Coordinates of C-alpha atoms and ligand atoms in Angstrom, one line a residue:
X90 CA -23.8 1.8 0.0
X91 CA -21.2 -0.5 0.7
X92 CA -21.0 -1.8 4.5
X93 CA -18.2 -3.6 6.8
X94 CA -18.5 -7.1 7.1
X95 CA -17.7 -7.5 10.9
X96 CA -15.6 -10.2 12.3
X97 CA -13.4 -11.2 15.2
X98 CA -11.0 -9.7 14.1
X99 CA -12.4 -6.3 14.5
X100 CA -12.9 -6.0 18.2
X101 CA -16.1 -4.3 19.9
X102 CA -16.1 -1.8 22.7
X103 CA -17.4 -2.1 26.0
X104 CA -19.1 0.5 25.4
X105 CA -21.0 -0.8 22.1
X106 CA -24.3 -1.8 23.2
X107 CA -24.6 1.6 24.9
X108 CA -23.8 3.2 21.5
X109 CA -26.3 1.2 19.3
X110 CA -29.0 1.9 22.0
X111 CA -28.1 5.3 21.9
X112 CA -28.9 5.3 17.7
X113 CA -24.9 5.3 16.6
X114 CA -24.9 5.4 12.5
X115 CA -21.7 5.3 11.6
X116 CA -17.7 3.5 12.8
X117 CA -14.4 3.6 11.7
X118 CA -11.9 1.2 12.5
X119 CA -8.9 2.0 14.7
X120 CA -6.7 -0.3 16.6
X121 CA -8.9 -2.8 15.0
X122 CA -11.8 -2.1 17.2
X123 CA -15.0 -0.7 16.4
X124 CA -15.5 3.4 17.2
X125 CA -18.6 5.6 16.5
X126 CA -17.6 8.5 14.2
X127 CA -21.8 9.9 13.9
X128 CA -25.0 9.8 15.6
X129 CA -26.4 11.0 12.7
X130 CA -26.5 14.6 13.4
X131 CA -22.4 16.2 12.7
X132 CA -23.9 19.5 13.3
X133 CA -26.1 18.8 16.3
X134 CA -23.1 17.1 17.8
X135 CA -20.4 20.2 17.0
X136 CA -22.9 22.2 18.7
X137 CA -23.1 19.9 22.0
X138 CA -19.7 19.8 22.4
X139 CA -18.8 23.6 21.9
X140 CA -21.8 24.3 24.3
X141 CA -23.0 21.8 26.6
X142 CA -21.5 18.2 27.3
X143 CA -20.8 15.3 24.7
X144 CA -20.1 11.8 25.7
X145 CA -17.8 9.5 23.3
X146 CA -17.3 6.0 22.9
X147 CA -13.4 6.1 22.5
X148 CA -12.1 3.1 23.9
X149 CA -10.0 2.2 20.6
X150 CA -7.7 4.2 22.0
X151 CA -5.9 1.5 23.8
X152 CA -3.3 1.1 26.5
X153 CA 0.0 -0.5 26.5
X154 CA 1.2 -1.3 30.1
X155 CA 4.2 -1.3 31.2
X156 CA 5.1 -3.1 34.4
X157 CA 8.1 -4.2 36.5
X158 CA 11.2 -3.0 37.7
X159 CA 12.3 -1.4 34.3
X160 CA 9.4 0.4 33.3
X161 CA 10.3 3.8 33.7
X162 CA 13.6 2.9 31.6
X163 CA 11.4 1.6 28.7
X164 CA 8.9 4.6 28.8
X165 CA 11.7 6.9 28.4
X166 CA 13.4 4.6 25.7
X167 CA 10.4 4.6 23.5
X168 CA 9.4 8.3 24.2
X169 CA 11.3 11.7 22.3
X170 CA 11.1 13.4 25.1
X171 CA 12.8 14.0 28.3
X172 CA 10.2 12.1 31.2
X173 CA 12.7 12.8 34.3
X174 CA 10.6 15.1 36.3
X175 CA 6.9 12.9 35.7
X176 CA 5.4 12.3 38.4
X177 CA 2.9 10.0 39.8
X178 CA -0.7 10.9 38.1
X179 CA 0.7 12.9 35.5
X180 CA 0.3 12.7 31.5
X181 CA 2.2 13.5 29.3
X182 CA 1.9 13.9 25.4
X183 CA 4.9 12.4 23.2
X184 CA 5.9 11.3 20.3
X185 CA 7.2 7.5 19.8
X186 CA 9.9 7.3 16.9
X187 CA 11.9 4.7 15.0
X188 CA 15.5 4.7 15.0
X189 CA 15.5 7.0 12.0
X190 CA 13.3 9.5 13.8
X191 CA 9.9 8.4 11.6
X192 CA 7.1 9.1 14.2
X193 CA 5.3 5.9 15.2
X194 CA 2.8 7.1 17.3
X195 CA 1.6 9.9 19.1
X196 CA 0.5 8.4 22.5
X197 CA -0.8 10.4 25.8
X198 CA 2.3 8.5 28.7
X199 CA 0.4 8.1 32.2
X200 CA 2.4 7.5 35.0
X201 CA 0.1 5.2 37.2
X202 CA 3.3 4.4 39.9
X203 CA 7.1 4.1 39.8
X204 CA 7.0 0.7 38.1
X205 CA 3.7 1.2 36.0
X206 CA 3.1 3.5 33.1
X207 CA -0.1 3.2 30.0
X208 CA 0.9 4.5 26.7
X209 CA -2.5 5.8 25.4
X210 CA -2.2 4.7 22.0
X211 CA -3.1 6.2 18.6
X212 CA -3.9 4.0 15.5
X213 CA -0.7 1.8 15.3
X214 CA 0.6 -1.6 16.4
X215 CA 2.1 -0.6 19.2
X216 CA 2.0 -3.5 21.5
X217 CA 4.6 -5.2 18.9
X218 CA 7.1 -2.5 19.4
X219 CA 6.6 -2.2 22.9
X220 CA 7.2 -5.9 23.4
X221 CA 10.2 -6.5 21.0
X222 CA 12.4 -3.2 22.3
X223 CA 11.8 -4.4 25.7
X224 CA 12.7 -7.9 24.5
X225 CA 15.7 -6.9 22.6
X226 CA 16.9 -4.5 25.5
X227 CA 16.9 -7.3 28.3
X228 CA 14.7 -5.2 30.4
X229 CA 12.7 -6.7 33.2
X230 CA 9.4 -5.5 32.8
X231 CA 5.9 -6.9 31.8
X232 CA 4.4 -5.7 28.2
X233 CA 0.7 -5.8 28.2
X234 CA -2.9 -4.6 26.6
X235 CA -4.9 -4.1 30.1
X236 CA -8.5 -4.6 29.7
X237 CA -9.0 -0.7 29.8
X238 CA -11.3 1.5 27.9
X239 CA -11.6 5.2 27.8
X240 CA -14.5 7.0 28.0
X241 CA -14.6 11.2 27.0
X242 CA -17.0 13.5 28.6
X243 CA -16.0 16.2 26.8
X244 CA -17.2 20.2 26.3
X245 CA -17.5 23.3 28.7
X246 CA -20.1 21.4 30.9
X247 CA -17.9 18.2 31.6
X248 CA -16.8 19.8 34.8
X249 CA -19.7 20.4 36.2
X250 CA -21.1 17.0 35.3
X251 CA -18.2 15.0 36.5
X252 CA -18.1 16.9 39.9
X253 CA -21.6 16.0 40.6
X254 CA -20.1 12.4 40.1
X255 CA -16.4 12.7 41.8
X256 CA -16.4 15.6 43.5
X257 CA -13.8 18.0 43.8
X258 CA -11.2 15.3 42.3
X259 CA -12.5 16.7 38.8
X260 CA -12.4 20.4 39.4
X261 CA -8.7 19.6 41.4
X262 CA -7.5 17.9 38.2
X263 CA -5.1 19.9 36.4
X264 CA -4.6 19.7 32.4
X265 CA -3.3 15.9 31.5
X266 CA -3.1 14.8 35.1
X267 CA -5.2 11.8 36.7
X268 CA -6.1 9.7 39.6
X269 CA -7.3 6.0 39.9
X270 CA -10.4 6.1 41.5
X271 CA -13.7 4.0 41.8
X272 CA -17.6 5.5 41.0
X273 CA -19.4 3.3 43.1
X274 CA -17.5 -0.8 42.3
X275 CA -16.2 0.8 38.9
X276 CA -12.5 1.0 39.0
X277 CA -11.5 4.0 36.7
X278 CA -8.9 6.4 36.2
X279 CA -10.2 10.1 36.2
X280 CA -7.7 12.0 33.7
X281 CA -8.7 16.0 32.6
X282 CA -7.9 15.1 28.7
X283 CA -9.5 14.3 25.3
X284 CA -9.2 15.1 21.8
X285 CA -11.0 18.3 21.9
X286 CA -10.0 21.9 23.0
X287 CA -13.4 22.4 24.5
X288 CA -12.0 21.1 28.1
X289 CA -13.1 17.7 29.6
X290 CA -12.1 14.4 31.2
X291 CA -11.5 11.0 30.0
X292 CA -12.6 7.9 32.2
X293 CA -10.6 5.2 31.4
X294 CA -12.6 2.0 32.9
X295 CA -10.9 -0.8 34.0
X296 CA -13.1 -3.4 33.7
X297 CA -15.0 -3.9 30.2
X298 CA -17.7 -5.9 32.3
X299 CA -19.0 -2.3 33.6
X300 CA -19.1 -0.9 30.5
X301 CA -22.8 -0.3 30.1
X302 CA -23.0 1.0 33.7
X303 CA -20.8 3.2 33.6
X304 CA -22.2 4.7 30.4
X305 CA -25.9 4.8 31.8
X306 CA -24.7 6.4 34.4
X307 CA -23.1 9.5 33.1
X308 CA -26.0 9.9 30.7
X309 CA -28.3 9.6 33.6
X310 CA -26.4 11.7 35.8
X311 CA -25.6 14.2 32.9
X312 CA -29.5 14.5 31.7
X313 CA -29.3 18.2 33.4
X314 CA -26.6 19.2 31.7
X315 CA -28.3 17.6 28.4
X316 CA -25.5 15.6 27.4
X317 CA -26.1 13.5 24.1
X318 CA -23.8 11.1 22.1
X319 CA -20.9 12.4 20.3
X320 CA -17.5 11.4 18.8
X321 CA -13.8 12.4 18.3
X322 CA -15.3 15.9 16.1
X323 CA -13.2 16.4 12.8
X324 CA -14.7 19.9 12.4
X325 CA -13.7 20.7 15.8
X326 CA -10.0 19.4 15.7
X327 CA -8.5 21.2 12.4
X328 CA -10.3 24.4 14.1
X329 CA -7.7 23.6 17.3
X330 CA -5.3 22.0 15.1
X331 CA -5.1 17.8 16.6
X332 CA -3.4 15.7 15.3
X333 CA -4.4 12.7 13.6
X334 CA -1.6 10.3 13.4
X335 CA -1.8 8.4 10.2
X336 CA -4.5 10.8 8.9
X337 CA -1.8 14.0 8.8
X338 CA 1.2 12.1 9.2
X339 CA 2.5 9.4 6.2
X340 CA 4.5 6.7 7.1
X341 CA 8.2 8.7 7.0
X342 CA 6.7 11.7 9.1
X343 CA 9.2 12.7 12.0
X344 CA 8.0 14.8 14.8
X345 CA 9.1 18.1 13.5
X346 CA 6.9 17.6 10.2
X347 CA 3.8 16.7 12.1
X348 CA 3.9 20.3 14.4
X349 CA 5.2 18.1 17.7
X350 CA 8.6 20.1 17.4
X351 CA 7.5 21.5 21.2
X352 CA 7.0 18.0 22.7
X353 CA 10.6 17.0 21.2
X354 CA 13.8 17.7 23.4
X355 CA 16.7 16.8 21.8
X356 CA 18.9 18.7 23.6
X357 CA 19.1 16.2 26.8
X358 CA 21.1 14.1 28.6
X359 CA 18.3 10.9 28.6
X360 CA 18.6 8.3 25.6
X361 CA 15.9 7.1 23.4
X362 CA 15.4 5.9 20.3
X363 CA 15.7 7.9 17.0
X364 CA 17.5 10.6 19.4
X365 CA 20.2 11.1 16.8
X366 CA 18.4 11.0 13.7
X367 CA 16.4 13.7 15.3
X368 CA 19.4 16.0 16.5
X369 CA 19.9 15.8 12.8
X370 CA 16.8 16.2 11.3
X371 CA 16.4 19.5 13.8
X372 CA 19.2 21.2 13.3
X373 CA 18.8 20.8 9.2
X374 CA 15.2 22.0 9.4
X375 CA 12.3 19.5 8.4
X376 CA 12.0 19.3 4.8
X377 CA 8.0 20.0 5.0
X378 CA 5.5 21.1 8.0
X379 CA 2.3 20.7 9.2
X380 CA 0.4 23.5 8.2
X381 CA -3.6 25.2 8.5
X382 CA -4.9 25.9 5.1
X383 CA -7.6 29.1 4.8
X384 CA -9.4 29.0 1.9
X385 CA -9.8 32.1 -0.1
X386 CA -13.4 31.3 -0.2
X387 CA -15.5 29.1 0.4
X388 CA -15.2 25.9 -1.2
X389 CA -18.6 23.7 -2.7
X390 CA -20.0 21.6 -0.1
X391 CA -18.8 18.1 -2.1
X392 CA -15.2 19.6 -1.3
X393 CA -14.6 18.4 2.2
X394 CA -13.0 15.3 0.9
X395 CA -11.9 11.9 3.1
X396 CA -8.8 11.8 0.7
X397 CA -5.4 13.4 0.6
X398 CA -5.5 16.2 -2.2
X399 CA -2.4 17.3 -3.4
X400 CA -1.9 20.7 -3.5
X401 CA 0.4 22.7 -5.8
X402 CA 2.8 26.3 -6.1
X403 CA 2.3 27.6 -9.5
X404 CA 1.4 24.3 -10.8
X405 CA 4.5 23.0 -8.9
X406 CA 3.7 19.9 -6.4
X407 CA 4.3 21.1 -2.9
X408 CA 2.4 18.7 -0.4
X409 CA -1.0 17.1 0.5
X410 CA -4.0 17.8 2.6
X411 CA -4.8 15.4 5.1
X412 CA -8.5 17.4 6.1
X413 CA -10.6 20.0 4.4
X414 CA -13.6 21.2 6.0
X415 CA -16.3 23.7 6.9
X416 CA -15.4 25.6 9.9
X417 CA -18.8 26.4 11.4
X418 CA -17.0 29.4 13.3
X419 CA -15.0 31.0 11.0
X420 CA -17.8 30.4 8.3
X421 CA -14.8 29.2 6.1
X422 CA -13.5 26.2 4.4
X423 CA -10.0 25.5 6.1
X424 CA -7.9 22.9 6.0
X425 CA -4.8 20.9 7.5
X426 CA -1.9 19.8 4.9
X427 CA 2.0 18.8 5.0
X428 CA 3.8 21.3 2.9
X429 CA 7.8 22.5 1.9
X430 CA 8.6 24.3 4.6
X431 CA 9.8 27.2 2.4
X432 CA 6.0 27.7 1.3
X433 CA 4.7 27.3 4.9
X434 CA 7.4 30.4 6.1
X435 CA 6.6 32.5 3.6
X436 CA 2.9 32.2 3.6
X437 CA 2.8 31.9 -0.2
X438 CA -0.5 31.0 -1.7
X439 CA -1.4 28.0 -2.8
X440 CA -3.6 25.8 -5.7
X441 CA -5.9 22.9 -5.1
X442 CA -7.5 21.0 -8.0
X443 CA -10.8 19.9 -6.7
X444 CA -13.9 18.3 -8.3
X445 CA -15.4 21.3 -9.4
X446 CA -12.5 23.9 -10.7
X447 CA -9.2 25.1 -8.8
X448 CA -10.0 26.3 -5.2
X449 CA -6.6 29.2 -3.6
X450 CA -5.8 28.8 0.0
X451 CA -3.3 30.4 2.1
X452 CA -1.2 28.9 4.8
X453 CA -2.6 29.5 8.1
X454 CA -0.9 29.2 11.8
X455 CA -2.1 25.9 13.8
X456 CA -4.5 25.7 16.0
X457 CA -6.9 28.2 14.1
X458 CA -8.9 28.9 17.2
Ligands
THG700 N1 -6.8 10.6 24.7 C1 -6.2 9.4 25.1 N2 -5.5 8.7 24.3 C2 -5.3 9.1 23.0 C3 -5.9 10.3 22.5 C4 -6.6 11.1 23.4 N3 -4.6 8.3 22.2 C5 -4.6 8.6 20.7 C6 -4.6 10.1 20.4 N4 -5.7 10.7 21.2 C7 -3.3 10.7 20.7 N5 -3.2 12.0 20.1 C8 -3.4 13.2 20.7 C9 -3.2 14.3 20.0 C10 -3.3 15.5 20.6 C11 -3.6 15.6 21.9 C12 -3.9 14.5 22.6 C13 -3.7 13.2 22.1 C14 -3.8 16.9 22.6 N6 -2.9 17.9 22.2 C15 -3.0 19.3 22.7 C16 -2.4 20.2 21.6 O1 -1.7 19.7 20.7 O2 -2.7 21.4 21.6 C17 -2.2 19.5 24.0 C18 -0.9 18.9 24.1 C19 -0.2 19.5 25.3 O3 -0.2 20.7 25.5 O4 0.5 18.7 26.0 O5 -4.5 17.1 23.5 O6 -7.2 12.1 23.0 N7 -6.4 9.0 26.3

């Protein structure tokens, strides 16, 4: 099997030591940092997180700060949605567009005080655009990649686990809100999120140096709830219907294409950028959308395929799949995949050509659970 050859340039996590010990087999690269993707038992690890407690390793989602006097105006600038009401220690999910509405990124906003806010970052350069709009804009702020590293406790058990460590601060938390906060010397911020609809927290350290303590000590701590290792579960997020920016999006997605229509305003008074190519692109109708797929039946195990697969009307092109796999709950093959639009509304069935013969699927409402 062919391996990574590691370098500098792909970064480690705090958190990596922790992992290996903990019998990690498998990475990706994101942000061009290291993150576990298996511990060597998918199934094992689906089950953990639907019902008990999973802990990953996801500190490649990194943060771009934004400090200084101008901060707020740049986090609204960058962001296709309307931020005025945010307050202090709440998140917010939004989409970060080019000028011709193209979806950059698909970042979770913290607002840590008036003049400081993290972008929670999904697989793109951010930093660059970040630093030149503020740049370009003359705006008095600070651009910055904090040393800060989340951490997901994740599943219906997460509660109870990080209460035995905070207290009621995590039962208090509501959904995408935070507060900086210390466990013992380690400065972190407590945040009820994570790439799962199983419910959980993130715990975004800030300071790498603690990042084996810090890990020892929710597994130690979380031994009664029988946490074990975990990752970002594919399985688990086409059943809910998360978005994986650069896995379901291409490179000329816009917002409306990628099912983050709801997290849009474009009818607002605020500016930002891509605001008009948007207004535009709304009020035509997006050419394709992000769509579930529902197998007619269940497809051969081989078919849960890493690659896009394009998928066809009648023998007529009509999109790509960006994930097929085997829903453990629905006991179906299912699938996520950027179709016309037309198809999508109408529910028309659809052809994939797979390894083994041609497999039918219907379009099917996001999230499928
Ligand atoms: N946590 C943190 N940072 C991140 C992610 C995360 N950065 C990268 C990536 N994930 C960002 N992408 C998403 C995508 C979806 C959600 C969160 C981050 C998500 N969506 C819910 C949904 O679509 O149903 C809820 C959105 C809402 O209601 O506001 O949770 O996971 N720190």
């Amino acid at each position: 099997v062919p391996q990574i050859t590691f370098s500098p340039r792909i970064r480690k996590s705090p958190f990596y030591e922790a992992t290996v010990r903990d019998g990690v087999t498998d990475f990706t690269v994101y942000n061009k940092m290291l993150m576990p993707t298996s511990f060597g038992d998918l199934r094992s690890e689906y089950d953990r997180l639907l019902g008990g407690v999973a802990m990953w390793d996801v500190s490649v989602e990194r943060q771009i700060q934004l400090l200084g006097p101008d901060a707020a105006k740049l986090a609204q600038y960058l962001s296709s949605r309307d931020l005025t009401n945010m307050v202090i220690g709440q998140g917010k999910y939004v989409a970060m567009c080019d000028h011709d509405g193209r979806i950059l990124n698909d970042p979770i906003l913290l607002k840590l005080a008036e003049d400081r806010f993290w972008f929670s970052i999904a697989d793109s350069d951010m930093l660059l655009w970040c630093r030149a709009v503020a740049s370009e804009r003359g705006f008095e702020v600070h651009v910055s990649e904090p040393d800060v590293s989340p951490l997901a406790v994740q599943g219906p058990l997460a509660e109870d686990l990080l209460a035995d460590l905070f207290g009621d601060l995590a039962r208090q938390l509501k959904y995408f809100w935070f507060e900086e906060t210390h466990l013992g010397d380690i400065p972190v911020v407590l945040c009820r999120s994570g790439w799962s609809k199983q419910g959980g927290f993130e715990l975004f350290l800030q300071d790498g140096s603690y990042g084996d303590e810090l890990y020892e000590k929710i597994k130690t701590v979380g031994q009664k709830y029988n946490i074990g290792p975990g990752a970002p579960n594919h399985v688990e997020r086409v059943e809910s219907g998360l978005l994986s920016w650069g896995g379901d999006t291409t490179p000329d997605s816009n917002p409306f294409e990628a099912g983050m229509a709801r997290f849009v305003d474009t009818d607002t008074r605020v500016d930002y950028i891509g605001k008009d190519a948007l207004q535009k692109i709304a009020s035509a109708g997006p050419r394709r959308l992000l769509t579930g797929l529902l197998f007619d039946a269940n497809a051969p195990s081989e078919w849960p395929l890493p690659e896009r697969m394009p998928v066809t009307k009648d023998g007529t092109p009509v999109g790509t799949t960006s994930a097929i796999v085997h829903s453990h709950r629905l006991n179906r093959t299912i699938g996520m995949a950027q179709l016309e639009r037309s198809i999508v509304e109408a529910g028309s069935a659809v052809e994939l050509a797979g390894p083994d013969g041609v497999q039918r699927a219907t379009p099917h409402p996001l999230p499928f659970l």
